[in-house]
Tab-separated table of C-alpha atoms in Angstrom:
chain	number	residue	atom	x	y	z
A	24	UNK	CA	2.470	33.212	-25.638
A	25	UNK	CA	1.990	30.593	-23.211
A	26	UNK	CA	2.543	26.662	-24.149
A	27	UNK	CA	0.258	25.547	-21.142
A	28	UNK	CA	-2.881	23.660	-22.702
A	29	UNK	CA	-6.242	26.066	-22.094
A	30	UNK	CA	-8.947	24.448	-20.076
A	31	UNK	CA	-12.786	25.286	-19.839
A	32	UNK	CA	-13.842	24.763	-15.794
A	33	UNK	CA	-17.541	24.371	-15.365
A	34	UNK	CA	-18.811	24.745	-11.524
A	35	UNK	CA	-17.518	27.116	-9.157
A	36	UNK	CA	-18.533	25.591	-5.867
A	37	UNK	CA	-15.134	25.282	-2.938
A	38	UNK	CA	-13.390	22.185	-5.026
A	39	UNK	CA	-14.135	24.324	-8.523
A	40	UNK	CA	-12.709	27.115	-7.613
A	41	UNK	CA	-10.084	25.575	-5.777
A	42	UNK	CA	-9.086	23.628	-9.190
A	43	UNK	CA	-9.654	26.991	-11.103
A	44	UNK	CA	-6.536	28.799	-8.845
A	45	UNK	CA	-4.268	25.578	-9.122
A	46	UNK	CA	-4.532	26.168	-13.326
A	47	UNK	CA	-4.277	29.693	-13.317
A	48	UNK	CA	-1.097	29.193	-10.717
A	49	UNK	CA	0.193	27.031	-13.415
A	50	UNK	CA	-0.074	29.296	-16.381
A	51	UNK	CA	-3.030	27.744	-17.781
A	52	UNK	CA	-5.650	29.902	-19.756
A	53	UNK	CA	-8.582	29.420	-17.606
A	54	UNK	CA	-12.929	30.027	-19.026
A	55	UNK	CA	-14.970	29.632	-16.255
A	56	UNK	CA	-18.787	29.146	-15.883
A	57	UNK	CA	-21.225	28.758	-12.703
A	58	UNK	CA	-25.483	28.999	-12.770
A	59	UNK	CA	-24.016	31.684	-10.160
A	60	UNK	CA	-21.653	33.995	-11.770
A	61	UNK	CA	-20.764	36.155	-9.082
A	62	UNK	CA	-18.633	33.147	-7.592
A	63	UNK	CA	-16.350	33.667	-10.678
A	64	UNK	CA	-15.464	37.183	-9.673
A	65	UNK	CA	-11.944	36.767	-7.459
A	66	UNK	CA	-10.984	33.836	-10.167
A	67	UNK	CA	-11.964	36.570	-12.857
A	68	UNK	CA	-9.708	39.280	-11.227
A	69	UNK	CA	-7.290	36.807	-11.182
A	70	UNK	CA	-7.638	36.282	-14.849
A	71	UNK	CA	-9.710	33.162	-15.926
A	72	UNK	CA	-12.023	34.484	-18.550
A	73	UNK	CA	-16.087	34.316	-17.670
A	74	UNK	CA	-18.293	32.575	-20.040
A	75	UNK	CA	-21.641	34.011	-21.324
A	76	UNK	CA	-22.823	30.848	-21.259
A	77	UNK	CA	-22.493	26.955	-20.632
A	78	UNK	CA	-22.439	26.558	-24.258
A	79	UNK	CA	-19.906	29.209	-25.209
A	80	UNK	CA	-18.013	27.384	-22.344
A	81	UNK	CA	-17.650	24.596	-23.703
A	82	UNK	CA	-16.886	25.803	-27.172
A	83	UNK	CA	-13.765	27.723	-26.004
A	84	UNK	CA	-11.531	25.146	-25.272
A	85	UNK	CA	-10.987	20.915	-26.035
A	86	UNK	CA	-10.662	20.129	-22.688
A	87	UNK	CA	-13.688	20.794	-20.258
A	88	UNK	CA	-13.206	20.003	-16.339
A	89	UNK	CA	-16.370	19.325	-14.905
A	90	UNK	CA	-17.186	19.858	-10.948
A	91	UNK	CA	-20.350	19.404	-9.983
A	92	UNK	CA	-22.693	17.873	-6.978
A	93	UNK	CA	-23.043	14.336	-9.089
A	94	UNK	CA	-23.924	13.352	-12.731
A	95	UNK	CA	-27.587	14.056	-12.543
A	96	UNK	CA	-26.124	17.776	-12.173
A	97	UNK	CA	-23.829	17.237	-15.398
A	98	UNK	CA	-27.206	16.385	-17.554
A	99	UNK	CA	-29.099	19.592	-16.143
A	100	UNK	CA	-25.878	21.758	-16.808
A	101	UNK	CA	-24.919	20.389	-20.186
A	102	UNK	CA	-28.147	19.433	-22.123
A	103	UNK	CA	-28.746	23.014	-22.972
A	104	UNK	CA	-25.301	22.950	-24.872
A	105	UNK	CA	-25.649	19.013	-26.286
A	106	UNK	CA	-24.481	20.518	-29.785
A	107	UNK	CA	-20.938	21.667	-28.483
A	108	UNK	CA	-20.276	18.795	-26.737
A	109	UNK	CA	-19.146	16.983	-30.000
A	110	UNK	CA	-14.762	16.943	-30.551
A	111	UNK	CA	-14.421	17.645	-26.693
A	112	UNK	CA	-13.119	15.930	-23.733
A	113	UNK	CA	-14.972	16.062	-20.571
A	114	UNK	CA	-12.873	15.418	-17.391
A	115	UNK	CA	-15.900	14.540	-14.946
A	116	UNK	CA	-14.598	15.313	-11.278
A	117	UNK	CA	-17.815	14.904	-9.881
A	118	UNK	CA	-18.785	12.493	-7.263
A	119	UNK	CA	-21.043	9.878	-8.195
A	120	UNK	CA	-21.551	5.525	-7.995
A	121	UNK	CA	-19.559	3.655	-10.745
A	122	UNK	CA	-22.994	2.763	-12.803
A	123	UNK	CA	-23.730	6.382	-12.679
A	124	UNK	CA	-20.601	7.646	-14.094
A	125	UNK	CA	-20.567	4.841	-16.514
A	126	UNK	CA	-24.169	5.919	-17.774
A	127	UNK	CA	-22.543	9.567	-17.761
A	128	UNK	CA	-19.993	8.649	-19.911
A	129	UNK	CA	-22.304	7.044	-22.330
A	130	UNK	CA	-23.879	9.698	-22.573
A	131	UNK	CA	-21.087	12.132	-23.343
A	132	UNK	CA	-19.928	9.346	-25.891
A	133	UNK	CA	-23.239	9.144	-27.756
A	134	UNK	CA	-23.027	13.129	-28.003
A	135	UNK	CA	-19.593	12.830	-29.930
A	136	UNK	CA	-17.281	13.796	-27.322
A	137	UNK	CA	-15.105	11.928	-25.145
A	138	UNK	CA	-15.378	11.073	-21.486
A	139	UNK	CA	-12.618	10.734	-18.213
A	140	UNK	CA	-13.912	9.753	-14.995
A	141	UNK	CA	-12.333	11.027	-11.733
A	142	UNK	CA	-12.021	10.678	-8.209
A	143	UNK	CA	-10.460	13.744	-6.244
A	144	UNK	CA	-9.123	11.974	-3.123
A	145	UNK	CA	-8.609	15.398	-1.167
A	146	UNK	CA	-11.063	18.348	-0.019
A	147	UNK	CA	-10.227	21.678	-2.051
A	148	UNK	CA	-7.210	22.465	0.432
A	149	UNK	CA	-5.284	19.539	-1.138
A	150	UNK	CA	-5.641	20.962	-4.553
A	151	UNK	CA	-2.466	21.913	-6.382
A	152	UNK	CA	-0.297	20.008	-3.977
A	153	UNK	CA	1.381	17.323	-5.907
A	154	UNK	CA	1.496	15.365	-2.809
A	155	UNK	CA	-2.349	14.541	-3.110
A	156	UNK	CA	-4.045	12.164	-5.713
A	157	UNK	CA	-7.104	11.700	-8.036
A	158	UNK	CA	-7.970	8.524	-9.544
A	159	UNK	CA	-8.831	8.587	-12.739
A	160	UNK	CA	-10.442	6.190	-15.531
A	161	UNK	CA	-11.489	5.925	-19.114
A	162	UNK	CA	-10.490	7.584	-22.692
A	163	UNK	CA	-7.002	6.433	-22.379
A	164	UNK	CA	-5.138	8.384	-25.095
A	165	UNK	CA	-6.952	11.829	-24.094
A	166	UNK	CA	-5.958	11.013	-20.607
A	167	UNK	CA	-2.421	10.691	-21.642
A	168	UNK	CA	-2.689	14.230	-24.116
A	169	UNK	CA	-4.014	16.195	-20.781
A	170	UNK	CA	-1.858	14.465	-18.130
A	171	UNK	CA	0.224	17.072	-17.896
A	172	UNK	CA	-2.143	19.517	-17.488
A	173	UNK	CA	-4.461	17.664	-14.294
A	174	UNK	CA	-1.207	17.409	-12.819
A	175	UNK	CA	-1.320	20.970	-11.848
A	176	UNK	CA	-4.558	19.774	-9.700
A	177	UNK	CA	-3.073	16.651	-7.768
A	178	UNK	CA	-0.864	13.786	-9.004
A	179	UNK	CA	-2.704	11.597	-11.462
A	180	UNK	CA	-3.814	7.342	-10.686
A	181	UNK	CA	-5.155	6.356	-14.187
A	182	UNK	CA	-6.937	2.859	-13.345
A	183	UNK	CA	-8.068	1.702	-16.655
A	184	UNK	CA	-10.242	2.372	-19.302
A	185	UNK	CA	-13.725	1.149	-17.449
A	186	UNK	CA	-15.122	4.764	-16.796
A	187	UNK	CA	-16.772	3.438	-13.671
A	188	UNK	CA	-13.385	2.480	-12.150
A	189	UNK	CA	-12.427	6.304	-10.561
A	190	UNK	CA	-15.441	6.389	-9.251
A	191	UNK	CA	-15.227	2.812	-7.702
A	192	UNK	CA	-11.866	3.660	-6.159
A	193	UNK	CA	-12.872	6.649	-4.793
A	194	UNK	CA	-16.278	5.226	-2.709
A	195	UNK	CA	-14.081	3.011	-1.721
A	196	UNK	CA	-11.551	5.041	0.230
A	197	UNK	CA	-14.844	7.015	0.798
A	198	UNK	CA	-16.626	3.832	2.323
A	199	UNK	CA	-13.315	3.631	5.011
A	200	UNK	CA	-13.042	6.989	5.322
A	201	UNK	CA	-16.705	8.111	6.569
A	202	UNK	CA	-16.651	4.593	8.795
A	203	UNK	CA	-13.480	5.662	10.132
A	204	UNK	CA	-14.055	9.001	11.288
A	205	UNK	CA	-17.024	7.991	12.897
A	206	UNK	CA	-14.945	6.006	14.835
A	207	UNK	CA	-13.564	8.664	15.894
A	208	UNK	CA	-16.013	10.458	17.430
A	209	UNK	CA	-17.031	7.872	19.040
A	210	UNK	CA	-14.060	7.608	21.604
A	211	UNK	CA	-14.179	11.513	21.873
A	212	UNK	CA	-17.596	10.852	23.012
A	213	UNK	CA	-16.579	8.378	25.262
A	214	UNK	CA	-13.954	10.207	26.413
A	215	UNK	CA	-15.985	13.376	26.953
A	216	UNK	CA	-18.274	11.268	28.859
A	217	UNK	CA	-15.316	10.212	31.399
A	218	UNK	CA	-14.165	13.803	31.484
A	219	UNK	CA	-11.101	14.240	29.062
A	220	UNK	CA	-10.864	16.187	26.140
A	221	UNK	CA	-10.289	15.365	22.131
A	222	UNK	CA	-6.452	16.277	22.782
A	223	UNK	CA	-5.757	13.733	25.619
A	224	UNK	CA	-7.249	11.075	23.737
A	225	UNK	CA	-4.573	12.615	20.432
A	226	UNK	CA	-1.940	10.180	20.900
A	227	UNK	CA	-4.037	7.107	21.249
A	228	UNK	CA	-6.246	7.665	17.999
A	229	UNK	CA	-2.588	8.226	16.271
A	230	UNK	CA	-0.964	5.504	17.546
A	231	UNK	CA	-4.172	2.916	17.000
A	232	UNK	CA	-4.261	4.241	13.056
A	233	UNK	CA	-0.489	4.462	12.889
A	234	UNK	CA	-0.999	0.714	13.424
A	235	UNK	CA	-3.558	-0.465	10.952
A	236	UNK	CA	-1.241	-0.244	7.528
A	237	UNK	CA	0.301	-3.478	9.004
A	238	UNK	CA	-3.149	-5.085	9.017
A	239	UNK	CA	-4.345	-3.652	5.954
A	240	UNK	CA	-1.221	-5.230	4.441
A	241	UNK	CA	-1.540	-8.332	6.466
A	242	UNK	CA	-4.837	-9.548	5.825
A	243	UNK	CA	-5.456	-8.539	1.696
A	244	UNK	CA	-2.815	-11.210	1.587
A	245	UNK	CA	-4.551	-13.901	3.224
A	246	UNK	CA	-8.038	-12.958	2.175
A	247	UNK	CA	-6.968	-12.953	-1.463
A	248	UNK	CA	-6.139	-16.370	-0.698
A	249	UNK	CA	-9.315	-17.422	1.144
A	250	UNK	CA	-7.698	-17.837	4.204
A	251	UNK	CA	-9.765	-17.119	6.952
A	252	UNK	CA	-7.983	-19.399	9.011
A	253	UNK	CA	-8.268	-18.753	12.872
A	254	UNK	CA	-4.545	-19.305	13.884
A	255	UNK	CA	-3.951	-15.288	14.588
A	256	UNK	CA	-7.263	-14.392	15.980
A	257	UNK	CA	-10.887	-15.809	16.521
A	258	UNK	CA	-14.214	-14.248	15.790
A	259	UNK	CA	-15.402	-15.215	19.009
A	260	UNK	CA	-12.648	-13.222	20.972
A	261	UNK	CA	-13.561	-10.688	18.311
A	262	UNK	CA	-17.437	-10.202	19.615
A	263	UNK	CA	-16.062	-10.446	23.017
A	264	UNK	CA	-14.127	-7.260	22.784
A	265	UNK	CA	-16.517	-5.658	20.738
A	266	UNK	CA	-19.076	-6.481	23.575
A	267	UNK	CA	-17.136	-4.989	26.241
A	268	UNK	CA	-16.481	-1.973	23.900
A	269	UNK	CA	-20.391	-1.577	23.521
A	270	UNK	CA	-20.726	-2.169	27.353
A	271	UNK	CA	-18.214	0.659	28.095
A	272	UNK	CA	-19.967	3.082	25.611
A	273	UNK	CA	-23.194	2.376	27.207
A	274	UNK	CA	-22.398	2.072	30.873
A	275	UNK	CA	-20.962	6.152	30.329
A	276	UNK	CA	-24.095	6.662	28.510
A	277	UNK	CA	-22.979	7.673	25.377
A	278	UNK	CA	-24.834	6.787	22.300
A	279	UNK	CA	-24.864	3.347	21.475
A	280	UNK	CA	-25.939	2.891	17.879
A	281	UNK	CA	-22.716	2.693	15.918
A	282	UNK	CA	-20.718	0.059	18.284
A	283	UNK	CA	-24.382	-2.257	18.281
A	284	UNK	CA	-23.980	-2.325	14.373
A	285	UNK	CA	-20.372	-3.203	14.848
A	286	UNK	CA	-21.399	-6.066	17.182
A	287	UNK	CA	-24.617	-7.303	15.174
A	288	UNK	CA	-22.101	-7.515	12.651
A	289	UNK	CA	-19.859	-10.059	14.702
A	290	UNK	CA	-22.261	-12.002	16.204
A	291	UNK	CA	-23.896	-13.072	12.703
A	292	UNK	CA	-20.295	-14.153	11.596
A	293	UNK	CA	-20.453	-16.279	15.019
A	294	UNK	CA	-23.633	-17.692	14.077
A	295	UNK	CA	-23.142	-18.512	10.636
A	296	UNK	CA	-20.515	-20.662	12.054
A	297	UNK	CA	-17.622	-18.704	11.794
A	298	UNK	CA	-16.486	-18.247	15.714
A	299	UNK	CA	-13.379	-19.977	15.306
A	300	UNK	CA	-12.056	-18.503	12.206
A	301	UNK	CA	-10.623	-15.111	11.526
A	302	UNK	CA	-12.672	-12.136	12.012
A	303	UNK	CA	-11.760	-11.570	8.450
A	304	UNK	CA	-14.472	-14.491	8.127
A	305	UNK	CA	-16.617	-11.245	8.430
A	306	UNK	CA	-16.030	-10.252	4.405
A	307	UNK	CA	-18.309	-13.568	3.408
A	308	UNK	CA	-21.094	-11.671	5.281
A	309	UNK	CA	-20.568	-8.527	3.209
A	310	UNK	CA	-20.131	-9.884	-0.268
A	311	UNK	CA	-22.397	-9.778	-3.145
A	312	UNK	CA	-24.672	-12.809	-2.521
């Protein structure tokens, strides 16, 4: 008889299913349930166990792993079943703002159950691999009882009790991430425009990211400190190499919208009187006024 804890997965979509074949890989007892059932059919041969229904989902098992499109989904999919909710722990993998999930888990509190946020860091490839991460937040000591068992999804960042804090974590790696990437395809447009390919460009777009962990590192220092000082770099240098990056993107006419944000950005930093300080100056523009 296996020891592995049992675990109730509602939501089949890529990521469900993904976390579905991590358990089962593990030795976990796996009950399933999707609105679609028919995407539980290669997990079923595999042998999780298909619910009738949500409720008799829930009711199998103490621990119930959520993954749906957001926490307006988790109402629609669990109100029908509000009276099993009660003596269970919901581990909410859903994406989601913090106030959202912190509503969420309010509401799975009120309805006698208990509530752990999470933030899957990786697309369902990364799933099972113990080298990728989920963030996690809220009922501490049911968190600690099913540790074990998430493990067998990614490795495990509890943040705190705040239920909004997994979510916070993860829009913001989200926030870098999408910005980021978009970068990206802006110099393979640019590139395209000037006739080279994605893979010529490959070792610059490493080597420029390969370099930022040394800024990243550099700067929370000194911005944690309100030091915006202007004896590394100026803001006004700043909007002068944005400028010619916006003039270089234009003059190969490639779409110019992302790079004119970038320098509306800097030259509102310059006029708020901030040209000879840091371009780190730039966070006082952003904050919560």
């Amino acid at each position: 008889m296996s020891t592995k804890q049992a675990v109730t997965v509602i939501g089949l979509g890529p990521m469900g299913q993904a976390m579905v074949n991590a358990f089962l890989d593990k030795g976990h007892q796996v009950t399933v349930w999707n609105r679609t059932a028919s995407r539980a059919d290669a997990l079923v041969a595999r042998g999780a166990v298909l619910a009738g229904s949500v409720e008799e989902a829930v009711r199998t098992n103490e621990l119930v792993v959520l993954s749906l499109t957001d926490y307006a989904s988790m109402y629609a999919v669990l109100e029908p079943a509000a009276d099993a909710l009660a003596g269970r722990v919901f581990v909410n993998l859903s994406s989601d703002t913090p106030e959202k999930t912190r509503e969420g888990a309010r509401w799975i509190q009120e309805r006698g159950a208990k509530h752990i946020s999470g933030g899957v860091t990786v697309p369902p490839s990364g799933i099972g691999d113990p080298e990728s991460s989920t963030f996690y937040s809220g009922a501490r000591a049911e968190f600690d009882r099913y540790k074990s068992t998430l493990e067998a999804l990614t490795s495990t960042d509890f943040r705190g009790e705040d239920p909004g804090l997994a979510a916070l974590e993860y829009q913001i790696g989200m926030a870098m991430f999408w910005t980021s990437m978009l970068g990206y395809w802006q110099a393979i447009a640019l590139a395209s425009a000037n006739g080279l390919k994605a893979a010529d460009i490959l070792a610059n777009a490493k080597s420029t990211v390969e370099s930022l962990p040394g800024f990243l590192a550099f700067y929370a220092e000194r911005v944690d400190a309100g030091n915006h000082e202007g004896d590394v770099d100026r803001l006004a240098m700043g909007l002068a190499s944005v400028e010619h990056v916006l003039h270089t993107i234009a003059d190969s006419g490639v779409d110019t919208a992302l790079q004119a944000a970038v320098v509306d950005i800097f030259k509102r930093g310059v006029d708020e009187g901030h040209a000879a300080d840091s371009f780190s100056s730039l966070i006082e523009l952003m904050k919560k006024k």
